[in-house]
Amino acid sequence: MNEHAFSAVFVSLRTAEDGEALPLGAATAAAALVQASLVRLGDMKVLAAGVDEPQDVLADRILASSPDVVGFSLYCWNSTASIKLAARLRAACPRLLLIAGGPDAERLVAEAEAGAESASVFDAVFLGEAEESLVAWVRDSAKNGGDNPRARGRAGGQANPPDFLRGKPASPATLASPWLTGLLEPRKGGQVAWELTRGCPFRCAYCYEGRGSAGIRRLPDERLERELALFVERGVGEIFVLDPTFNVQSGRALALLRRFAEKGGDIAWNFEIRAELLDRPQAEAFASMPCSLQIGLQSVRPEVLAAINRGMDRKKFAAKVGLLNAAGAVFGLDLIYGLPGDTLAGFKESLDYALSLAPNHLDIFPLAVLPGTELAERREALGLVADEEPPYLLKRHASFEEADMASAASLARACGLFYSAGRAVPWFLSVLRPLRMAPSAFLAGFAEFAGPRAIGARSAGHAAVERLQVEYVSQAYRARGKDRWLAAALDLVRYYGAWSRAFAEGERSRVRLSHPLHDVESPGFLEIERYRPREAPKPCEVEIGPGKDGVFARIAHSHA
């Protein structure tokens, strides 16, 4: 024990998909202890490690710094591994103060009520916003000289549940910045998660964000200015803005976008927004920046949305998304299958609607019944049968049986491969139009067609996905007697596929087209059935690649 303060290690286990993302949640809690002078900056370590790393190795890394306190950020993807690691630390060093927080800390409440040993590993569990309650608990422990009465109880064979402390929303002006305190070091070309506000005005039943926090609390502008300057100075490559609804305050959102565009250099941005709150100035501001937007649609069925405290007007939603398409902004949509009251047919209806809006990508998830959410509290009344262990995925309910969940999962994988990974947005609806097929039916056929090859194609990269697209489109057109338009459809697939690889990977390609390049590039060519060539189509080979002024496409060889 230090004479005046604790030493601490805060641990956040991440998945391979997280890459080198810095652990903002753990570092924010750590910054609160540093600000309160309970831990010196040099005695506070934030450890971001892989969730699959050997636990004995992780335990040795943690214990090597002789900490007094070890804290864990619990999420649905890491809580099981984190609890096992905490138990290993407890066995190796009974005197340690072990604490936990984060969204999946809610699981420990039910486990403690059931008498599970997993909860008794920890001395304290912090629910909701933890900064203030964490500081108060650690300060009390410091007053007791760091004595751990639970350690004595465990030595006597007792396994007591932890202190559960549900924090109150803190004033943003009092929150310490993990970036400005030096606990997190942004890296050149790296990614950062950035918090601009706390709270959410919406109350979606499947989500944590709106619980226990009324309205929106803005972090001070002076802090944000200093953090942005730090990110620019360090050459950060990408920023993920964590606000669950960035554009909930339209005027502030627009002012921030202008500030980011002016001072953000070449940083790529990611925002979560509500389509219903969009206006034309916002759409144009988003389009003027290197950014991507994510929009939660979830479902289009009114009764399903009502059950999760959401709603939408299809025409208004489409009009708002149309502002993004008109401005040229990059955006994706989210869908959830298995929502209360939904059916497989209803999910397909939502899928068809979502794809009709031409998002740049579509992310589709099974429902997760997360502990601590309203949906988890109502699960019995709603008849939701879900896994008790993370990630708490739905198994079934009365109108969405297990076979329906499997069918929806297959559609989600097919959409993820053919549409999103296949970068099909420029041509997808145009190629489907002659087939007179709903997107959901087309993708269901693709799932059956691709079979096991889908896994290899995704891992091999876009060109491999494109080969599957070409094969399946060819089969679909021939099966439905649309051969006369097949060459035009395949020209679209190949041209835009090569263009996307030139843009994203800097790849140079030679593509054989059945129609003149100037025709394939023209907007009218997207109306395949109405396209009438000015002369007899002449096949040509086209070179497509990156150039000084963007992607170029030029005739490499023309076949008379």
Tab-separated table of C-alpha atoms in Angstrom, residues 226-526:
chain	number	residue	atom	x	y	z
A	226	ARG	CA	-8.439	20.740	-26.091
A	227	GLU	CA	-9.119	17.054	-26.797
A	228	LEU	CA	-9.674	17.694	-30.508
A	229	ALA	CA	-6.458	19.704	-30.671
A	230	LEU	CA	-4.634	16.784	-29.039
A	231	PHE	CA	-6.089	14.307	-31.555
A	232	VAL	CA	-5.061	16.500	-34.479
A	233	GLU	CA	-1.590	17.101	-33.037
A	234	ARG	CA	-1.009	13.362	-32.574
A	235	GLY	CA	-2.264	12.543	-36.079
A	236	VAL	CA	-5.255	10.394	-35.086
A	237	GLY	CA	-6.682	8.606	-38.123
A	238	GLU	CA	-10.253	7.898	-37.078
A	239	ILE	CA	-12.679	9.041	-34.362
A	240	PHE	CA	-15.753	7.135	-33.224
A	241	VAL	CA	-18.131	9.586	-31.561
A	242	LEU	CA	-19.879	7.609	-28.814
A	243	ASP	CA	-22.960	9.798	-28.406
A	244	PRO	CA	-25.919	7.440	-28.994
A	245	THR	CA	-27.722	10.195	-30.920
A	246	PHE	CA	-25.237	12.790	-32.113
A	247	ASN	CA	-27.844	14.989	-33.804
A	248	VAL	CA	-30.379	15.070	-30.966
A	249	GLN	CA	-29.594	18.786	-30.575
A	250	SER	CA	-29.632	19.980	-34.154
A	251	GLY	CA	-28.015	23.381	-33.667
A	252	ARG	CA	-25.155	22.033	-31.576
A	253	ALA	CA	-24.636	19.105	-33.948
A	254	LEU	CA	-24.283	21.470	-36.897
A	255	ALA	CA	-21.891	23.741	-34.980
A	256	LEU	CA	-19.751	20.750	-33.991
A	257	LEU	CA	-19.643	19.431	-37.547
A	258	ARG	CA	-18.416	22.776	-38.801
A	259	ARG	CA	-15.765	22.837	-36.077
A	260	PHE	CA	-14.651	19.287	-36.898
A	261	ALA	CA	-14.453	20.089	-40.603
A	262	GLU	CA	-12.439	23.239	-39.903
A	263	LYS	CA	-10.021	21.841	-37.314
A	264	GLY	CA	-10.154	18.071	-37.758
A	265	GLY	CA	-7.569	17.782	-40.489
A	266	ASP	CA	-7.773	14.456	-42.334
A	267	ILE	CA	-9.510	12.571	-39.515
A	268	ALA	CA	-12.238	10.113	-40.558
A	269	TRP	CA	-15.369	10.367	-38.415
A	270	ASN	CA	-18.106	7.969	-37.319
A	271	PHE	CA	-21.433	9.128	-35.855
A	272	GLU	CA	-24.668	7.521	-34.655
A	273	ILE	CA	-27.686	9.616	-35.571
A	274	ARG	CA	-31.480	9.546	-35.746
A	275	ALA	CA	-32.808	9.892	-39.273
A	276	GLU	CA	-35.961	11.638	-38.044
A	277	LEU	CA	-33.860	14.509	-36.655
A	278	LEU	CA	-31.971	15.153	-39.892
A	279	ASP	CA	-32.308	18.308	-41.929
A	280	ARG	CA	-30.681	19.449	-45.146
A	281	PRO	CA	-27.892	21.526	-43.517
A	282	GLN	CA	-26.896	18.523	-41.391
A	283	ALA	CA	-26.911	16.189	-44.380
A	284	GLU	CA	-24.730	18.576	-46.373
A	285	ALA	CA	-22.356	19.041	-43.423
A	286	PHE	CA	-21.966	15.274	-43.028
A	287	ALA	CA	-21.361	14.895	-46.763
A	288	SER	CA	-18.653	17.588	-46.703
A	289	MET	CA	-16.559	15.563	-44.214
A	290	PRO	CA	-14.834	12.175	-44.429
A	291	CYS	CA	-17.389	10.457	-42.222
A	292	SER	CA	-19.773	7.536	-41.933
A	293	LEU	CA	-23.161	7.584	-40.214
A	294	GLN	CA	-24.987	4.745	-38.491
A	295	ILE	CA	-28.776	4.922	-38.184
A	296	GLY	CA	-30.881	2.592	-36.055
A	297	LEU	CA	-33.939	1.442	-37.997
A	298	GLN	CA	-34.420	-1.920	-36.174
A	299	SER	CA	-37.861	-2.661	-37.688
A	300	VAL	CA	-40.556	-1.020	-39.808
A	301	ARG	CA	-43.539	-2.698	-38.134
A	302	PRO	CA	-45.436	-0.258	-35.843
A	303	GLU	CA	-46.500	-2.878	-33.304
A	304	VAL	CA	-42.955	-4.190	-33.006
A	305	LEU	CA	-41.492	-0.719	-32.553
A	306	ALA	CA	-44.140	0.172	-29.971
A	307	ALA	CA	-43.104	-2.838	-27.862
A	308	ILE	CA	-39.552	-1.451	-27.598
A	309	ASN	CA	-40.523	2.222	-27.069
A	310	ARG	CA	-39.714	3.300	-30.603
A	311	GLY	CA	-41.695	4.473	-33.581
A	312	MET	CA	-41.269	5.629	-37.156
A	313	ASP	CA	-43.079	7.079	-40.129
A	314	ARG	CA	-41.899	5.217	-43.235
A	315	LYS	CA	-42.394	8.122	-45.608
A	316	LYS	CA	-40.696	10.611	-43.288
A	317	PHE	CA	-37.821	8.219	-42.603
A	318	ALA	CA	-37.297	7.639	-46.330
A	319	ALA	CA	-37.407	11.388	-47.014
A	320	LYS	CA	-34.802	12.077	-44.339
A	321	VAL	CA	-32.505	9.334	-45.610
A	322	GLY	CA	-33.060	10.765	-49.072
A	323	LEU	CA	-31.353	13.950	-47.871
A	324	LEU	CA	-28.222	11.908	-47.172
A	325	ASN	CA	-28.331	10.203	-50.558
A	326	ALA	CA	-28.875	13.517	-52.320
A	327	ALA	CA	-25.931	15.084	-50.482
A	328	GLY	CA	-23.691	12.076	-51.092
A	329	ALA	CA	-23.194	11.203	-47.415
A	330	VAL	CA	-22.057	7.696	-46.419
A	331	PHE	CA	-24.454	5.930	-44.065
A	332	GLY	CA	-25.496	2.523	-42.814
A	333	LEU	CA	-28.673	1.179	-41.234
A	334	ASP	CA	-29.221	-1.257	-38.365
A	335	LEU	CA	-31.868	-3.977	-38.128
A	336	ILE	CA	-32.661	-6.368	-35.262
A	337	TYR	CA	-34.400	-9.698	-35.797
A	338	GLY	CA	-36.332	-11.475	-33.079
A	339	LEU	CA	-37.845	-8.334	-31.520
A	340	PRO	CA	-40.972	-8.898	-29.387
A	341	GLY	CA	-44.020	-9.318	-31.591
A	342	ASP	CA	-42.005	-9.616	-34.792
A	343	THR	CA	-42.178	-12.515	-37.247
A	344	LEU	CA	-39.868	-13.820	-39.941
A	345	ALA	CA	-42.156	-12.258	-42.542
A	346	GLY	CA	-42.027	-8.966	-40.660
A	347	PHE	CA	-38.235	-9.076	-40.550
A	348	LYS	CA	-38.131	-9.668	-44.314
A	349	GLU	CA	-40.409	-6.668	-44.771
A	350	SER	CA	-37.980	-4.561	-42.732
A	351	LEU	CA	-35.029	-5.900	-44.715
A	352	ASP	CA	-36.694	-5.041	-48.018
A	353	TYR	CA	-37.511	-1.528	-46.825
A	354	ALA	CA	-33.987	-0.930	-45.518
A	355	LEU	CA	-32.363	-1.988	-48.791
A	356	SER	CA	-34.792	0.135	-50.776
A	357	LEU	CA	-33.137	3.177	-49.177
A	358	ALA	CA	-29.719	2.264	-50.646
A	359	PRO	CA	-27.592	2.401	-47.491
A	360	ASN	CA	-23.860	1.974	-47.992
A	361	HIS	CA	-24.033	-0.996	-45.636
A	362	LEU	CA	-26.681	-2.780	-43.600
A	363	ASP	CA	-25.856	-4.260	-40.187
A	364	ILE	CA	-28.243	-6.930	-38.927
A	365	PHE	CA	-28.202	-8.325	-35.393
A	366	PRO	CA	-30.143	-10.918	-33.427
A	367	LEU	CA	-31.945	-9.532	-30.399
A	368	ALA	CA	-29.848	-9.605	-27.227
A	369	VAL	CA	-31.796	-9.536	-23.958
A	370	LEU	CA	-29.227	-7.604	-21.936
A	371	PRO	CA	-29.325	-7.657	-18.118
A	372	GLY	CA	-30.388	-4.320	-16.678
A	373	THR	CA	-32.507	-3.307	-19.669
A	374	GLU	CA	-36.263	-2.892	-19.673
A	375	LEU	CA	-36.541	-5.829	-22.065
A	376	ALA	CA	-34.776	-8.104	-19.583
A	377	GLU	CA	-37.203	-7.056	-16.860
A	378	ARG	CA	-40.166	-7.845	-19.129
A	379	ARG	CA	-38.773	-11.036	-20.636
A	380	GLU	CA	-41.203	-13.394	-18.910
A	381	ALA	CA	-44.247	-11.296	-19.753
A	382	LEU	CA	-43.081	-11.131	-23.369
A	383	GLY	CA	-42.226	-14.831	-23.517
A	384	LEU	CA	-38.608	-14.205	-24.509
A	385	VAL	CA	-36.380	-17.273	-24.218
A	386	ALA	CA	-32.758	-16.152	-24.326
A	387	ASP	CA	-29.314	-17.324	-23.287
A	388	GLU	CA	-28.484	-16.632	-19.645
A	389	GLU	CA	-24.804	-16.166	-20.508
A	390	PRO	CA	-23.258	-13.417	-22.654
A	391	PRO	CA	-24.047	-12.322	-25.284
A	392	TYR	CA	-27.630	-13.104	-24.078
A	393	LEU	CA	-28.989	-13.826	-27.554
A	394	LEU	CA	-32.643	-14.586	-28.074
A	395	LYS	CA	-33.467	-18.214	-28.786
A	396	ARG	CA	-37.156	-17.825	-29.542
A	397	HIS	CA	-40.512	-16.340	-28.641
A	398	ALA	CA	-44.056	-17.149	-29.646
A	399	SER	CA	-43.961	-15.484	-33.072
A	400	PHE	CA	-40.263	-16.044	-33.817
A	401	GLU	CA	-39.343	-19.669	-33.310
A	402	GLU	CA	-35.843	-21.125	-33.398
A	403	ALA	CA	-36.196	-22.086	-37.072
A	404	ASP	CA	-37.169	-18.472	-37.843
A	405	MET	CA	-34.115	-17.198	-35.971
A	406	ALA	CA	-31.929	-19.509	-38.049
A	407	SER	CA	-33.545	-18.299	-41.288
A	408	ALA	CA	-33.097	-14.666	-40.269
A	409	ALA	CA	-29.454	-15.336	-39.370
A	410	SER	CA	-28.904	-16.859	-42.807
A	411	LEU	CA	-30.415	-13.776	-44.453
A	412	ALA	CA	-28.247	-11.526	-42.300
A	413	ARG	CA	-25.093	-13.367	-43.374
A	414	ALA	CA	-26.136	-13.276	-47.026
A	415	CYS	CA	-26.817	-9.543	-46.849
A	416	GLY	CA	-23.540	-8.931	-45.065
A	417	LEU	CA	-21.617	-10.756	-47.782
A	418	PHE	CA	-23.461	-9.909	-51.004
A	419	TYR	CA	-24.541	-6.350	-50.196
A	420	SER	CA	-22.197	-4.878	-47.570
A	421	ALA	CA	-18.912	-6.751	-48.100
A	422	GLY	CA	-19.789	-6.929	-51.812
A	423	ARG	CA	-20.094	-3.115	-51.966
A	424	ALA	CA	-23.242	-3.513	-54.004
A	425	VAL	CA	-24.979	-0.261	-53.131
A	426	PRO	CA	-24.396	1.527	-56.520
A	427	TRP	CA	-26.018	-1.247	-58.549
A	428	PHE	CA	-28.012	-3.533	-56.244
A	429	LEU	CA	-31.499	-2.151	-56.834
A	430	SER	CA	-30.817	-1.683	-60.562
A	431	VAL	CA	-29.759	-5.311	-60.984
A	432	LEU	CA	-32.761	-6.592	-59.001
A	433	ARG	CA	-35.324	-4.551	-60.913
A	434	PRO	CA	-35.508	-6.758	-64.052
A	435	LEU	CA	-35.793	-9.864	-61.849
A	436	ARG	CA	-38.954	-8.588	-60.129
A	437	MET	CA	-37.623	-10.023	-56.876
A	438	ALA	CA	-37.787	-8.612	-53.371
A	439	PRO	CA	-34.303	-8.143	-51.875
A	440	SER	CA	-35.076	-10.671	-49.127
A	441	ALA	CA	-36.001	-13.342	-51.682
A	442	PHE	CA	-32.920	-12.563	-53.785
A	443	LEU	CA	-30.638	-12.820	-50.746
A	444	ALA	CA	-32.271	-16.022	-49.540
A	445	GLY	CA	-31.450	-17.536	-52.921
A	446	PHE	CA	-27.890	-16.262	-52.652
A	447	ALA	CA	-27.469	-17.870	-49.224
A	448	GLU	CA	-28.438	-21.238	-50.678
A	449	PHE	CA	-26.308	-20.699	-53.792
A	450	ALA	CA	-23.127	-19.631	-51.976
A	451	GLY	CA	-23.246	-22.251	-49.222
A	452	PRO	CA	-19.843	-22.962	-47.650
A	453	ARG	CA	-18.078	-20.861	-50.298
A	454	ALA	CA	-19.319	-17.724	-48.566
A	455	ILE	CA	-16.815	-18.051	-45.703
A	456	GLY	CA	-13.838	-18.348	-48.016
A	457	ALA	CA	-15.006	-15.496	-50.226
A	458	ARG	CA	-15.338	-13.089	-47.289
A	459	SER	CA	-11.863	-13.879	-45.989
A	460	ALA	CA	-10.312	-13.697	-49.476
A	461	GLY	CA	-11.446	-10.117	-50.089
A	462	HIS	CA	-13.760	-8.159	-52.357
A	463	ALA	CA	-12.632	-9.621	-55.684
A	464	ALA	CA	-13.577	-13.109	-54.440
A	465	VAL	CA	-16.978	-11.821	-53.291
A	466	GLU	CA	-17.482	-10.235	-56.698
A	467	ARG	CA	-16.899	-13.574	-58.421
A	468	LEU	CA	-19.721	-15.052	-56.348
A	469	GLN	CA	-21.924	-12.067	-57.185
A	470	VAL	CA	-21.297	-12.537	-60.902
A	471	GLU	CA	-22.087	-16.250	-60.703
A	472	TYR	CA	-25.289	-15.754	-58.758
A	473	VAL	CA	-26.580	-12.821	-60.808
A	474	SER	CA	-25.946	-14.841	-63.972
A	475	GLN	CA	-27.861	-17.809	-62.580
A	476	ALA	CA	-30.761	-15.639	-61.393
A	477	TYR	CA	-31.149	-13.839	-64.731
A	478	ARG	CA	-31.070	-17.062	-66.740
A	479	ALA	CA	-33.471	-18.844	-64.409
A	480	ARG	CA	-36.016	-16.030	-64.839
A	481	GLY	CA	-35.563	-15.617	-68.590
A	482	LYS	CA	-33.817	-12.246	-68.373
A	483	ASP	CA	-30.791	-13.160	-70.485
A	484	ARG	CA	-31.105	-10.103	-72.714
A	485	TRP	CA	-30.202	-7.812	-69.816
A	486	LEU	CA	-27.557	-10.011	-68.188
A	487	ALA	CA	-24.568	-8.438	-69.949
A	488	ALA	CA	-25.606	-4.977	-68.766
A	489	ALA	CA	-26.128	-6.237	-65.208
A	490	LEU	CA	-22.690	-7.826	-65.121
A	491	ASP	CA	-21.094	-4.670	-66.530
A	492	LEU	CA	-22.478	-2.796	-63.527
A	493	VAL	CA	-21.197	-5.383	-61.057
A	494	ARG	CA	-17.713	-5.440	-62.551
A	495	TYR	CA	-17.320	-1.721	-63.202
A	496	TYR	CA	-18.404	-0.576	-59.747
A	497	GLY	CA	-16.541	-3.432	-58.079
A	498	ALA	CA	-13.252	-2.397	-59.693
A	499	TRP	CA	-13.987	1.246	-58.898
A	500	SER	CA	-14.508	0.399	-55.207
A	501	ARG	CA	-11.234	-1.536	-55.017
A	502	ALA	CA	-9.386	1.355	-56.601
A	503	PHE	CA	-10.899	3.723	-54.053
A	504	ALA	CA	-10.591	1.541	-50.939
A	505	GLU	CA	-7.477	-0.525	-51.568
A	506	GLY	CA	-5.671	1.497	-54.223
A	507	GLU	CA	-5.936	-1.482	-56.572
A	508	ARG	CA	-5.619	-1.223	-60.340
A	509	SER	CA	-7.843	-3.562	-62.411
A	510	ARG	CA	-8.552	-4.437	-66.035
A	511	VAL	CA	-12.225	-5.123	-66.605
A	512	ARG	CA	-13.907	-6.483	-69.725
A	513	LEU	CA	-17.199	-4.699	-70.400
A	514	SER	CA	-19.862	-5.661	-72.930
A	515	HIS	CA	-20.936	-2.043	-73.438
A	516	PRO	CA	-19.043	1.197	-74.097
A	517	LEU	CA	-17.428	2.701	-71.020
A	518	HIS	CA	-19.228	6.049	-71.424
A	519	ASP	CA	-22.558	4.213	-71.410
A	520	VAL	CA	-21.767	2.113	-68.306
A	521	GLU	CA	-20.706	5.286	-66.470
A	522	SER	CA	-23.872	7.169	-67.400
A	523	PRO	CA	-26.787	7.397	-64.887
A	524	GLY	CA	-29.189	6.103	-67.528
A	525	PHE	CA	-27.384	2.768	-67.685
A	526	LEU	CA	-28.665	1.981	-64.195
